[in-house]
mmCIF file of C-alpha atoms (C1' of nucleotides) in Angstrom:
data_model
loop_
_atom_site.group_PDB
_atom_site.id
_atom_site.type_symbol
_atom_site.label_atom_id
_atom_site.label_comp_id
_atom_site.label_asym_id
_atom_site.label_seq_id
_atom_site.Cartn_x
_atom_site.Cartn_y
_atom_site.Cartn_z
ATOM 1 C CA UNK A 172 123.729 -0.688 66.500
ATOM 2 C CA UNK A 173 123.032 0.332 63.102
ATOM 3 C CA UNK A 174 121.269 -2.524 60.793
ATOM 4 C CA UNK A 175 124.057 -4.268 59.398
ATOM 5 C CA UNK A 176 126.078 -4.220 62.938
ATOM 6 C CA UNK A 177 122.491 -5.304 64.453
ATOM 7 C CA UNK A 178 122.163 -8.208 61.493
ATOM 8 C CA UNK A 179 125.988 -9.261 61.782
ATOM 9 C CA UNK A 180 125.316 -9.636 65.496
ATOM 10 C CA UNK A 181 121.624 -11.682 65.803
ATOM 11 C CA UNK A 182 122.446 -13.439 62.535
ATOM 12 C CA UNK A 183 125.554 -14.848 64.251
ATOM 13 C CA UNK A 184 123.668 -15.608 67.565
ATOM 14 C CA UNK A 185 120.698 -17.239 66.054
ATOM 15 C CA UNK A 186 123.109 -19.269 63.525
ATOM 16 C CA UNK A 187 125.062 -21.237 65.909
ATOM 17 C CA UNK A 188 121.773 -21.296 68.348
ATOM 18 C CA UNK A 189 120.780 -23.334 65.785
ATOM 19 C CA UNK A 190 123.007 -25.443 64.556
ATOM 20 C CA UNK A 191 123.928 -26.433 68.214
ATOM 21 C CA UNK A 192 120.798 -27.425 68.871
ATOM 22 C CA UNK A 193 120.549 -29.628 65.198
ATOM 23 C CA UNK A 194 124.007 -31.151 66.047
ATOM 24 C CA UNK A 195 122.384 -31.907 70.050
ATOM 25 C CA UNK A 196 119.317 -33.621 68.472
ATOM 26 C CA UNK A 197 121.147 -35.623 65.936
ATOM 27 C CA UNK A 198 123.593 -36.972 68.702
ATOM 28 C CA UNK A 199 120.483 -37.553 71.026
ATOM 29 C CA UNK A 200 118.698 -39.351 68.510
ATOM 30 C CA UNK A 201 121.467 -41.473 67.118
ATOM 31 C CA UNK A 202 124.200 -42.264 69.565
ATOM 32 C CA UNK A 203 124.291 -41.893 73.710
ATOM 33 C CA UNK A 204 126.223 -39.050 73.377
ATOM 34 C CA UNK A 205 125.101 -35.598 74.748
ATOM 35 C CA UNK A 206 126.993 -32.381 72.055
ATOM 36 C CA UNK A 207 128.691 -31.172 75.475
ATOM 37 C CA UNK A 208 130.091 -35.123 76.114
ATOM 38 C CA UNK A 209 131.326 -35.391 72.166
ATOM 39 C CA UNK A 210 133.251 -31.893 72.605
ATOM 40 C CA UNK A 211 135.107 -33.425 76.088
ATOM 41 C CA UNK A 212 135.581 -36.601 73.995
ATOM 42 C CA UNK A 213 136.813 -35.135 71.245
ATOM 43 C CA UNK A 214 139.437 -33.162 73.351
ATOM 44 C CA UNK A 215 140.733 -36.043 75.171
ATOM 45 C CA UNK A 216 141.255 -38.539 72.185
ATOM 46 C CA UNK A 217 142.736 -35.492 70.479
ATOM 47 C CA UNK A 218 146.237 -36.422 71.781
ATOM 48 C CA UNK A 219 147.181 -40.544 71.992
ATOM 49 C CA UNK A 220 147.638 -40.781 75.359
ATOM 50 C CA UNK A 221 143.802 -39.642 75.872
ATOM 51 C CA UNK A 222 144.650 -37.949 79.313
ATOM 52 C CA UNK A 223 144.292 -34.251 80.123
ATOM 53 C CA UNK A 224 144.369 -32.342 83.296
ATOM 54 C CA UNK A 225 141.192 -30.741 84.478
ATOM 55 C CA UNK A 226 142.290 -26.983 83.845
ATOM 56 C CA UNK A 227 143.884 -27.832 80.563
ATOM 57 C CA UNK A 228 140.922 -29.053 79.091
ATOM 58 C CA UNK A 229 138.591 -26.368 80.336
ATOM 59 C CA UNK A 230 141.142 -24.180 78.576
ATOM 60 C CA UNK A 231 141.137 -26.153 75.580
ATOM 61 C CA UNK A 232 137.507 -25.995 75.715
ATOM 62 C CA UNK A 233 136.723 -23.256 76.883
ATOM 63 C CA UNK A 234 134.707 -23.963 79.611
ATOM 64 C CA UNK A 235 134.495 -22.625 82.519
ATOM 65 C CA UNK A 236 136.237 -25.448 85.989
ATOM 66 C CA UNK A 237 133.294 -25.796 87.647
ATOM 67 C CA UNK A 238 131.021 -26.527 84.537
ATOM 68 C CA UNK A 239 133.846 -29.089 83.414
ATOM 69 C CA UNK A 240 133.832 -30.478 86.696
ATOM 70 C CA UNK A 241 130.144 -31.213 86.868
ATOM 71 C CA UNK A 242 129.952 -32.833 83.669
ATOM 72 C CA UNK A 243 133.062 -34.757 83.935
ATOM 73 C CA UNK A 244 131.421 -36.027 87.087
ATOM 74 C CA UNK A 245 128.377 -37.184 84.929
ATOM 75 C CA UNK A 246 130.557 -38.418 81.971
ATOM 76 C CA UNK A 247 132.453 -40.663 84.872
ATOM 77 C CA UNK A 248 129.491 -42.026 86.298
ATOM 78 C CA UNK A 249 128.351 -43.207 82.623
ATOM 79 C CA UNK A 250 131.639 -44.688 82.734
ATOM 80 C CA UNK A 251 133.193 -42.443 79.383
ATOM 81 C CA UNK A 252 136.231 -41.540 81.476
ATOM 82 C CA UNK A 253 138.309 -41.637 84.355
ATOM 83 C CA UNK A 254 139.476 -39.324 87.178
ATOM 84 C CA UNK A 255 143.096 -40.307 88.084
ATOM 85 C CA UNK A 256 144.552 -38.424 91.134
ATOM 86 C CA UNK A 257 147.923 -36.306 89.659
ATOM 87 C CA UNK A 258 151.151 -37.005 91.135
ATOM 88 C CA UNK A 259 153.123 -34.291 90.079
ATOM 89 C CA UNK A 260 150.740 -31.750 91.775
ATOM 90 C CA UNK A 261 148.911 -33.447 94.509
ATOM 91 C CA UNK A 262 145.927 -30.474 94.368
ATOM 92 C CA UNK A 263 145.200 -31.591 90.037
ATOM 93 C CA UNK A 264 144.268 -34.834 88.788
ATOM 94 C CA UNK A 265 144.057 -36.225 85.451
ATOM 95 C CA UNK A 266 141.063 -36.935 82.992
ATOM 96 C CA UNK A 267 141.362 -40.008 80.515
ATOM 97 C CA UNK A 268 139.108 -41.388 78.744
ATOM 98 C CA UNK A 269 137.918 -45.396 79.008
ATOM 99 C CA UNK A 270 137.563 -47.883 76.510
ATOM 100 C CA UNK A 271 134.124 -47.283 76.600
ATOM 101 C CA UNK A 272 134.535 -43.875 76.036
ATOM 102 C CA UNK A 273 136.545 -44.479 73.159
ATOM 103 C CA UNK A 274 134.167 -46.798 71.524
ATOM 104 C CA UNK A 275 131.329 -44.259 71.859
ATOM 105 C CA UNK A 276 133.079 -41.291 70.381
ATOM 106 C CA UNK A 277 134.426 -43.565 67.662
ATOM 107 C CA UNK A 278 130.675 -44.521 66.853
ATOM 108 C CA UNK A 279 129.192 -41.274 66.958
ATOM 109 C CA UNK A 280 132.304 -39.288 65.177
ATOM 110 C CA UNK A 281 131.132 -40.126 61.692
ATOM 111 C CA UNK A 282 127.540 -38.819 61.800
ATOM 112 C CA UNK A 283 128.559 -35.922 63.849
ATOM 113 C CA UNK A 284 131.166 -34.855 61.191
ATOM 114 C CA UNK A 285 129.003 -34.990 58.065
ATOM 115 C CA UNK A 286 125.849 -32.702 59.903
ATOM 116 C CA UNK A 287 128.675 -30.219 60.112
ATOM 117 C CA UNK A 288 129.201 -30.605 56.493
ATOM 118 C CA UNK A 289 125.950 -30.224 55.463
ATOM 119 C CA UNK A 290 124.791 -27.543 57.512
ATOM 120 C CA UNK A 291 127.629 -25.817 57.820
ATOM 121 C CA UNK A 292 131.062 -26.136 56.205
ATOM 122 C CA UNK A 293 129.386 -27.200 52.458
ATOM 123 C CA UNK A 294 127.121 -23.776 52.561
ATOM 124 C CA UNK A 295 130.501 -21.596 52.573
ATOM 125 C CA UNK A 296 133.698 -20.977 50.693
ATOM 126 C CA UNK A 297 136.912 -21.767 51.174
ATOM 127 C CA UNK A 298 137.538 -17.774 51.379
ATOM 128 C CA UNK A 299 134.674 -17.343 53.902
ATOM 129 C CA UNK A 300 135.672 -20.223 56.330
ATOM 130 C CA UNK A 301 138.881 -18.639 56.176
ATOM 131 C CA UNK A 302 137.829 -15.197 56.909
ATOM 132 C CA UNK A 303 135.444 -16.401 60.116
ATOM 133 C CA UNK A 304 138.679 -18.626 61.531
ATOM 134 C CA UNK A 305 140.283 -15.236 61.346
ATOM 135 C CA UNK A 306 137.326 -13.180 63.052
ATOM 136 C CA UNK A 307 136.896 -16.145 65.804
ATOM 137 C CA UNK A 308 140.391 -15.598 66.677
ATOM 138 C CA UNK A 309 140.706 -11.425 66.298
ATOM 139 C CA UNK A 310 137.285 -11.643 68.729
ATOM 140 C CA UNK A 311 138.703 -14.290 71.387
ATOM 141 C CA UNK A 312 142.138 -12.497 71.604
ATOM 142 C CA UNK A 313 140.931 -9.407 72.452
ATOM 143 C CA UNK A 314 138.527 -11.121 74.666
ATOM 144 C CA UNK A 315 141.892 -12.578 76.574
ATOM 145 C CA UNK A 316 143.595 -9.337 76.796
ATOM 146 C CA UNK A 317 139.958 -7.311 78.489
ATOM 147 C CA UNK A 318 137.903 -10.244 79.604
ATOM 148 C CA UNK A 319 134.937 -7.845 80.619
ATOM 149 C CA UNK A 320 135.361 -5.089 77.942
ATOM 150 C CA UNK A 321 136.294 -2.418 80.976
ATOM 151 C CA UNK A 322 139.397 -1.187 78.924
ATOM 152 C CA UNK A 323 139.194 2.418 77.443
ATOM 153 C CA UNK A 324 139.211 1.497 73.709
ATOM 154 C CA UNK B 49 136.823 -31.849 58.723
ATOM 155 C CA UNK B 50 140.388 -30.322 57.320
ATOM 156 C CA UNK B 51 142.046 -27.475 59.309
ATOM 157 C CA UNK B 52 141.018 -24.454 58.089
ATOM 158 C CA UNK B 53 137.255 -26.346 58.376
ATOM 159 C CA UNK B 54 138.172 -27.167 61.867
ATOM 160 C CA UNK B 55 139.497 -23.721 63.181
ATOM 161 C CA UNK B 56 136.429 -21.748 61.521
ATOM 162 C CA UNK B 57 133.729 -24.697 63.073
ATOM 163 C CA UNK B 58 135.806 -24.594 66.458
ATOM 164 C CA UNK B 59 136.794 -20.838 66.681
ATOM 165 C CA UNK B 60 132.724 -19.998 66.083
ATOM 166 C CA UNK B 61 131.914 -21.546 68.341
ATOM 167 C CA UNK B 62 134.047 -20.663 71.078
ATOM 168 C CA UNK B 63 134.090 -17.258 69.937
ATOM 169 C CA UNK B 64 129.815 -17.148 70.196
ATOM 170 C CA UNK B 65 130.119 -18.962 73.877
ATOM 171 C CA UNK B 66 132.181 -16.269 75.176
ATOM 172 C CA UNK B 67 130.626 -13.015 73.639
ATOM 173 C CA UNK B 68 127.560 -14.371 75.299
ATOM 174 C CA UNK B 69 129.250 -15.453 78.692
ATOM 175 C CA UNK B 70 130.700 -11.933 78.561
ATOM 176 C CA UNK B 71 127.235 -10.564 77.928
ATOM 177 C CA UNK B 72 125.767 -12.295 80.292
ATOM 178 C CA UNK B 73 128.362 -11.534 83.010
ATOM 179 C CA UNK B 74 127.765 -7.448 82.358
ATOM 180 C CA UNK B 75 123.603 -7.627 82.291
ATOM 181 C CA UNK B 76 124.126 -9.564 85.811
ATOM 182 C CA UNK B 77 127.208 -7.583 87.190
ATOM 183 C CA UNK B 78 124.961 -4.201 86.234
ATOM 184 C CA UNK B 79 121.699 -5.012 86.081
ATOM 185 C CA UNK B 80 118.376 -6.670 87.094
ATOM 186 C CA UNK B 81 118.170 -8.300 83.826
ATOM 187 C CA UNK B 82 120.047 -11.952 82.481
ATOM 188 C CA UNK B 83 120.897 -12.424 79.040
ATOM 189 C CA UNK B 84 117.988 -14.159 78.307
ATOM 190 C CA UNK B 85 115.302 -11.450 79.538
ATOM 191 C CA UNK B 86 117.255 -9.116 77.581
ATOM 192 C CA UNK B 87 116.893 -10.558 74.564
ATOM 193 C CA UNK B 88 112.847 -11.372 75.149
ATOM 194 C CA UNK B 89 112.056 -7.527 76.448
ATOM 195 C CA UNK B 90 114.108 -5.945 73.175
ATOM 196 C CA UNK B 91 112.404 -8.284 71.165
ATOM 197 C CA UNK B 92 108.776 -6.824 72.436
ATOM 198 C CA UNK B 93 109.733 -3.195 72.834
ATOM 199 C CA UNK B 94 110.781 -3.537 69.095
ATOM 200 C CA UNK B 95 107.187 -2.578 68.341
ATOM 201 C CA UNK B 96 105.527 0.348 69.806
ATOM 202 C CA UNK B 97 102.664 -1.699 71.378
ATOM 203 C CA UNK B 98 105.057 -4.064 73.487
ATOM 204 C CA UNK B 99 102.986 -7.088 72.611
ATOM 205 C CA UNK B 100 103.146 -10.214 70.874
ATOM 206 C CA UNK B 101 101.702 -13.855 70.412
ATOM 207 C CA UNK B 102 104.010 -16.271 72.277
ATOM 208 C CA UNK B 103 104.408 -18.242 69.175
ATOM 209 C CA UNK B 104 105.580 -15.339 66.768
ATOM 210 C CA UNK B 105 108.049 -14.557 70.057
ATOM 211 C CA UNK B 106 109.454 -17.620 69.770
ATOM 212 C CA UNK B 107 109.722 -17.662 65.967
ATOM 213 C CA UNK B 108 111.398 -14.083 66.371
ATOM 214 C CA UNK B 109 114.291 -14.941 69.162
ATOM 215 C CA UNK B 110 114.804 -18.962 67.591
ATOM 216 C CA UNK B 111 113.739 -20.639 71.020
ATOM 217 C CA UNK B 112 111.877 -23.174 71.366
ATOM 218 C CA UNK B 113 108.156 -23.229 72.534
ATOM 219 C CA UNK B 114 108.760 -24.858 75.831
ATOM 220 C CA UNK B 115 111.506 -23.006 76.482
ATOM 221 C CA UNK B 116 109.768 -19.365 75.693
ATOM 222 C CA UNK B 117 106.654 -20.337 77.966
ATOM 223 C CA UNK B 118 109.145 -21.415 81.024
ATOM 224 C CA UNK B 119 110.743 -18.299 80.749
ATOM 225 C CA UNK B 120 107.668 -16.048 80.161
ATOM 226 C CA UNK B 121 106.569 -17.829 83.713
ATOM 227 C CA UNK B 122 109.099 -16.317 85.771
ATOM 228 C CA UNK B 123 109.639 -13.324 84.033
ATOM 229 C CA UNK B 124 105.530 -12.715 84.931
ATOM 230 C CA UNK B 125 106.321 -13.552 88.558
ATOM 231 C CA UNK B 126 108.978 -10.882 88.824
ATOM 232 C CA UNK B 127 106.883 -8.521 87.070
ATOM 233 C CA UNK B 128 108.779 -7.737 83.523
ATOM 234 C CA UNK B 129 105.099 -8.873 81.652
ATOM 235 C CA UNK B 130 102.025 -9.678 81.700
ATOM 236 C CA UNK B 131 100.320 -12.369 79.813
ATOM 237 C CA UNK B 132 97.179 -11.714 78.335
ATOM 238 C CA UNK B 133 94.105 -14.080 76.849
ATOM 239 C CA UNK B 134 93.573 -13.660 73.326
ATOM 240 C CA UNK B 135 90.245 -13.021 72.105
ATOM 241 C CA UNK B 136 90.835 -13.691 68.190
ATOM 242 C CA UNK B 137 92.028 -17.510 69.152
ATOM 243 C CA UNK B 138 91.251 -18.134 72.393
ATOM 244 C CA UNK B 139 94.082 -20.862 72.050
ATOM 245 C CA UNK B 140 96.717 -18.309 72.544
ATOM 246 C CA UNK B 141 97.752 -15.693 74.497
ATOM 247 C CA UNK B 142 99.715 -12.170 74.582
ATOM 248 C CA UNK B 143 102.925 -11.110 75.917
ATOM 249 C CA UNK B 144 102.916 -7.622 76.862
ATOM 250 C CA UNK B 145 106.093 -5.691 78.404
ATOM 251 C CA UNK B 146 105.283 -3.900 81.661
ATOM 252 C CA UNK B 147 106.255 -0.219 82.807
ATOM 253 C CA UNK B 148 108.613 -2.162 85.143
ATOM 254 C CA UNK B 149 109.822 -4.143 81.973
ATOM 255 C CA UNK B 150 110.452 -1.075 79.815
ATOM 256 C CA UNK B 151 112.252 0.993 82.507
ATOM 257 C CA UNK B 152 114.918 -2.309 83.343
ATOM 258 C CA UNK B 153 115.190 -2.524 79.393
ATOM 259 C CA UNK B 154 115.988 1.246 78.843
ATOM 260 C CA UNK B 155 118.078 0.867 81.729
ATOM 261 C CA UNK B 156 120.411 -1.935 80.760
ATOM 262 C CA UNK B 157 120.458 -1.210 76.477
ATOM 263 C CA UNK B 158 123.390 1.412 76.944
ATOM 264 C CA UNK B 159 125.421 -0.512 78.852
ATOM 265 C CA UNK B 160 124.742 -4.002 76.994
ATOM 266 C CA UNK B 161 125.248 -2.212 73.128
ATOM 267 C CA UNK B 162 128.272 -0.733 74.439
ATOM 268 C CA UNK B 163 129.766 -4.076 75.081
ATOM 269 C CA UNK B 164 128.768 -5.465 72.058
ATOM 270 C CA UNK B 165 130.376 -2.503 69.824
ATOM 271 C CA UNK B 166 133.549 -3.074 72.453
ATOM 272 C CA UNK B 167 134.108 -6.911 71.925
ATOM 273 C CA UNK B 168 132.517 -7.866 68.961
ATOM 274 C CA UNK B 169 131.224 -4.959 66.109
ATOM 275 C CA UNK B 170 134.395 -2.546 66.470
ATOM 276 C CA UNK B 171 136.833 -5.490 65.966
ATOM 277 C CA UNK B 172 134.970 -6.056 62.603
ATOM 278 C CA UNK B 173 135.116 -4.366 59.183
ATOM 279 C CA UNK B 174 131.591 -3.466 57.531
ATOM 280 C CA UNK B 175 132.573 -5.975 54.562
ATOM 281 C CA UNK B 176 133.586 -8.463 57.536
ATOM 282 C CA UNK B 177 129.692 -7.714 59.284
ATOM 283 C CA UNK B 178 128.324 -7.745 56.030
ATOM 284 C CA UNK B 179 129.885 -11.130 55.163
ATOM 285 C CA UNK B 180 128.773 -12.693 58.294
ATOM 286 C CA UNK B 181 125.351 -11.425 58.271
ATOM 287 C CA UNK B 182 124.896 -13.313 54.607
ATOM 288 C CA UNK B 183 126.696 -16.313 56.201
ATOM 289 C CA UNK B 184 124.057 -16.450 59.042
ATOM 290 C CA UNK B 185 120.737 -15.742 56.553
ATOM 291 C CA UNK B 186 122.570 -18.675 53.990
ATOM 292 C CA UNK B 187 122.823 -20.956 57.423
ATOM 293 C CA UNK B 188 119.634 -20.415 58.560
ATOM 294 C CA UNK B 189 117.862 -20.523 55.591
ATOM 295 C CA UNK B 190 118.888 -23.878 54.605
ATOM 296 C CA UNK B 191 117.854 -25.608 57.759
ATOM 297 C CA UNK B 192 114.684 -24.099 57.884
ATOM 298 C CA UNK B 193 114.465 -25.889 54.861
ATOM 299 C CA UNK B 194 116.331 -29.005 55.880
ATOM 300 C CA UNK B 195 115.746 -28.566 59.891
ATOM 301 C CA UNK B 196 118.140 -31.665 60.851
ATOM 302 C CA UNK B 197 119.958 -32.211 57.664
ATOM 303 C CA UNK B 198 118.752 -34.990 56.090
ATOM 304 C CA UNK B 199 117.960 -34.261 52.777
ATOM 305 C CA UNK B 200 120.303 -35.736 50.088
ATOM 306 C CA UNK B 201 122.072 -32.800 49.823
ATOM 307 C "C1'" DC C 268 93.394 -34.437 64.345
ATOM 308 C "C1'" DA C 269 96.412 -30.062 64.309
ATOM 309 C "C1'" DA C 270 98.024 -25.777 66.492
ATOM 310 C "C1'" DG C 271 98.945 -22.660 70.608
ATOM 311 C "C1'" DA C 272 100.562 -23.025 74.833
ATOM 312 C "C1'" DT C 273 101.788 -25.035 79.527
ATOM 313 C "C1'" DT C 274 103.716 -28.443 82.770
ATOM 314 C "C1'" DG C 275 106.967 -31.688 85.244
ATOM 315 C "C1'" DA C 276 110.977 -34.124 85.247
ATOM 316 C "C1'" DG C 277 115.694 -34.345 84.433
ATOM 317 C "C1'" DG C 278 119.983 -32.854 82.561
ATOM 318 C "C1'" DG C 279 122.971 -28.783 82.025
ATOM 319 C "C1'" DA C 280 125.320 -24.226 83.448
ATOM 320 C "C1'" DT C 281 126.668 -20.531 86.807
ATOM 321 C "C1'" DC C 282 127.901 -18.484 91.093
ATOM 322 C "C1'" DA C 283 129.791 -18.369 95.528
ATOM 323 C "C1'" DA C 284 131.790 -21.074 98.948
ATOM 324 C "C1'" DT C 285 134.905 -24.686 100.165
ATOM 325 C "C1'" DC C 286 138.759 -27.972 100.507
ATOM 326 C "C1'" DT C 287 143.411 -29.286 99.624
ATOM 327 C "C1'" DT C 288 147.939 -28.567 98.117
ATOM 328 C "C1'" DC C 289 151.490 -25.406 96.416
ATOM 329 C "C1'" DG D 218 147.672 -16.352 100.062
ATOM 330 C "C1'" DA D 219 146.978 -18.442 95.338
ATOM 331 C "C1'" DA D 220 145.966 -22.372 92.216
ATOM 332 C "C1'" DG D 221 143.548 -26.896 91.062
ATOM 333 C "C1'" DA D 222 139.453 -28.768 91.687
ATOM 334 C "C1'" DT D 223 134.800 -29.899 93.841
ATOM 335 C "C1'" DT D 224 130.213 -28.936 95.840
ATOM 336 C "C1'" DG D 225 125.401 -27.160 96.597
ATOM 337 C "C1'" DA D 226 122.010 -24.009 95.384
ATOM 338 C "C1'" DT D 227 119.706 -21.962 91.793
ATOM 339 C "C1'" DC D 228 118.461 -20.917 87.433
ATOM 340 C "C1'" DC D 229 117.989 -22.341 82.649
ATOM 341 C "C1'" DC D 230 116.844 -25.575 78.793
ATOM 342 C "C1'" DT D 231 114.941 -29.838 76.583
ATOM 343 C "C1'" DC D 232 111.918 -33.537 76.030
ATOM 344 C "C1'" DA D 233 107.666 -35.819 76.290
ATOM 345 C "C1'" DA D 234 103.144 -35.480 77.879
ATOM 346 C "C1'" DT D 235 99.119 -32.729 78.425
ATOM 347 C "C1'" DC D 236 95.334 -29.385 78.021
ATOM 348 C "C1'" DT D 237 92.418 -26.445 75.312
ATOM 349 C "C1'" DT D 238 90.607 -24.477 71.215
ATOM 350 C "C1'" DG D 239 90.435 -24.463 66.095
#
DNA sequence: CAAGATTGAGGGATCAATCTTC
DNA sequence: GAAGATTGATCCCTCAATCTTG
């Protein structure tokens, strides 16, 4: 990697290193939210009905089933959702999320929201948040098409 | 946050979380080495002495203290460094890649940069690198200045 | 007391193996 | 046999507490 590919590349790692970890301490220190239980939150009040199945939301997230179920696990012993058993496809079963749930991603939404503003979405232009939506989604198509980069070209 | 706010905040993030899945997956699938040793043993064999403080490490790669020293630990017991006293301030220490360290490193860099040019720099203009390597040093930059956004603007 | 560094505990993430249902 | 999902082992990361030297 020449220096600009090498800058492009450890800039970008080293960015979102860090802002995950400032939007993990600010959740931490303000609400009983872990980041990784605000994403799943986020995901399942996304839609009114608040219910997902397991796969689709480690789609959605992109997660991989095994990580989702552990957490989920977690997130339903805290009591922040609920596995129901799917009866469409006895093998699936549904995620939803509880009142509780609910209440805690409605209190920690607000604070969330405005660290992304100022750390992230105020320090860029309309133009540039533009242009990365369109890299994030040129990078994670071709990452769909040749999950492991074995493909010649 | 609107929707193009949303699909740049979202899509870097899921786009980061899979380059490094997919990095990680190669280094393990190919090599001795995980993502995070990697990243440590390029960061020492940077230099032609293949030492540094632990704290300057840490400053270099953007991990935390704690974090660094864990992984130094069991790095040392497999044999990729040694740690070394510090006579200058006998508070700190050294981290010095072994022969062992530099021969896994030189052994896994083809294969790793190869992966990177294949999912990530080839899919990218130079303006498009260069754009996101400003983005990243504007970022990071303002919260080293403002580490958990709280200054009034 | 502050800075460099380590430790232990506990939550989080990955892999391979497993179980059930399709 | 394949897909949806879970489990257990293992490694990794964070936090708070600690130790030592400046």
């Amino acid at each position: 990697l020449n220096d600009s590919e090498a800058q492009a590349w450890r800039g970008l790692q080293h960015m979102v290193m860090a802002l995950d970890a400032a939007m993990a301490r600010q959740l931490s220190a303000d609400t009983s939210l872990s980041y990784p239980d605000y994403v799943v939150l986020v995901a399942l009040t996304d839609r009114r009905d608040g219910r997902r199945r397991v796969n689709d939301l480690a789609g959605e997230l992109g997660w991989e089933q095994s990580r989702l179920s552990h957490h989920l696990r977690r997130m339903a012993d805290r009591g922040l959702i609920d596995k129901i058993p799917c009866d469409q496809d006895r093998r699936g079963s549904w995620v939803e999320v509880t009142a509780q749930g609910r209440s805690a991603i409605r209190a920690a939404a607000p604070g969330h929201v405005e660290l992304v503003r100022r750390l992230f979405v105020d320090l860029l232009s309309p133009a540039e948040l533009e242009a990365l939506a369109d890299i994030a989604g040129r990078v994670l198509d071709h990452l769909r098409s040749d999950p492991d980069g074995t493909d010649p070209d």
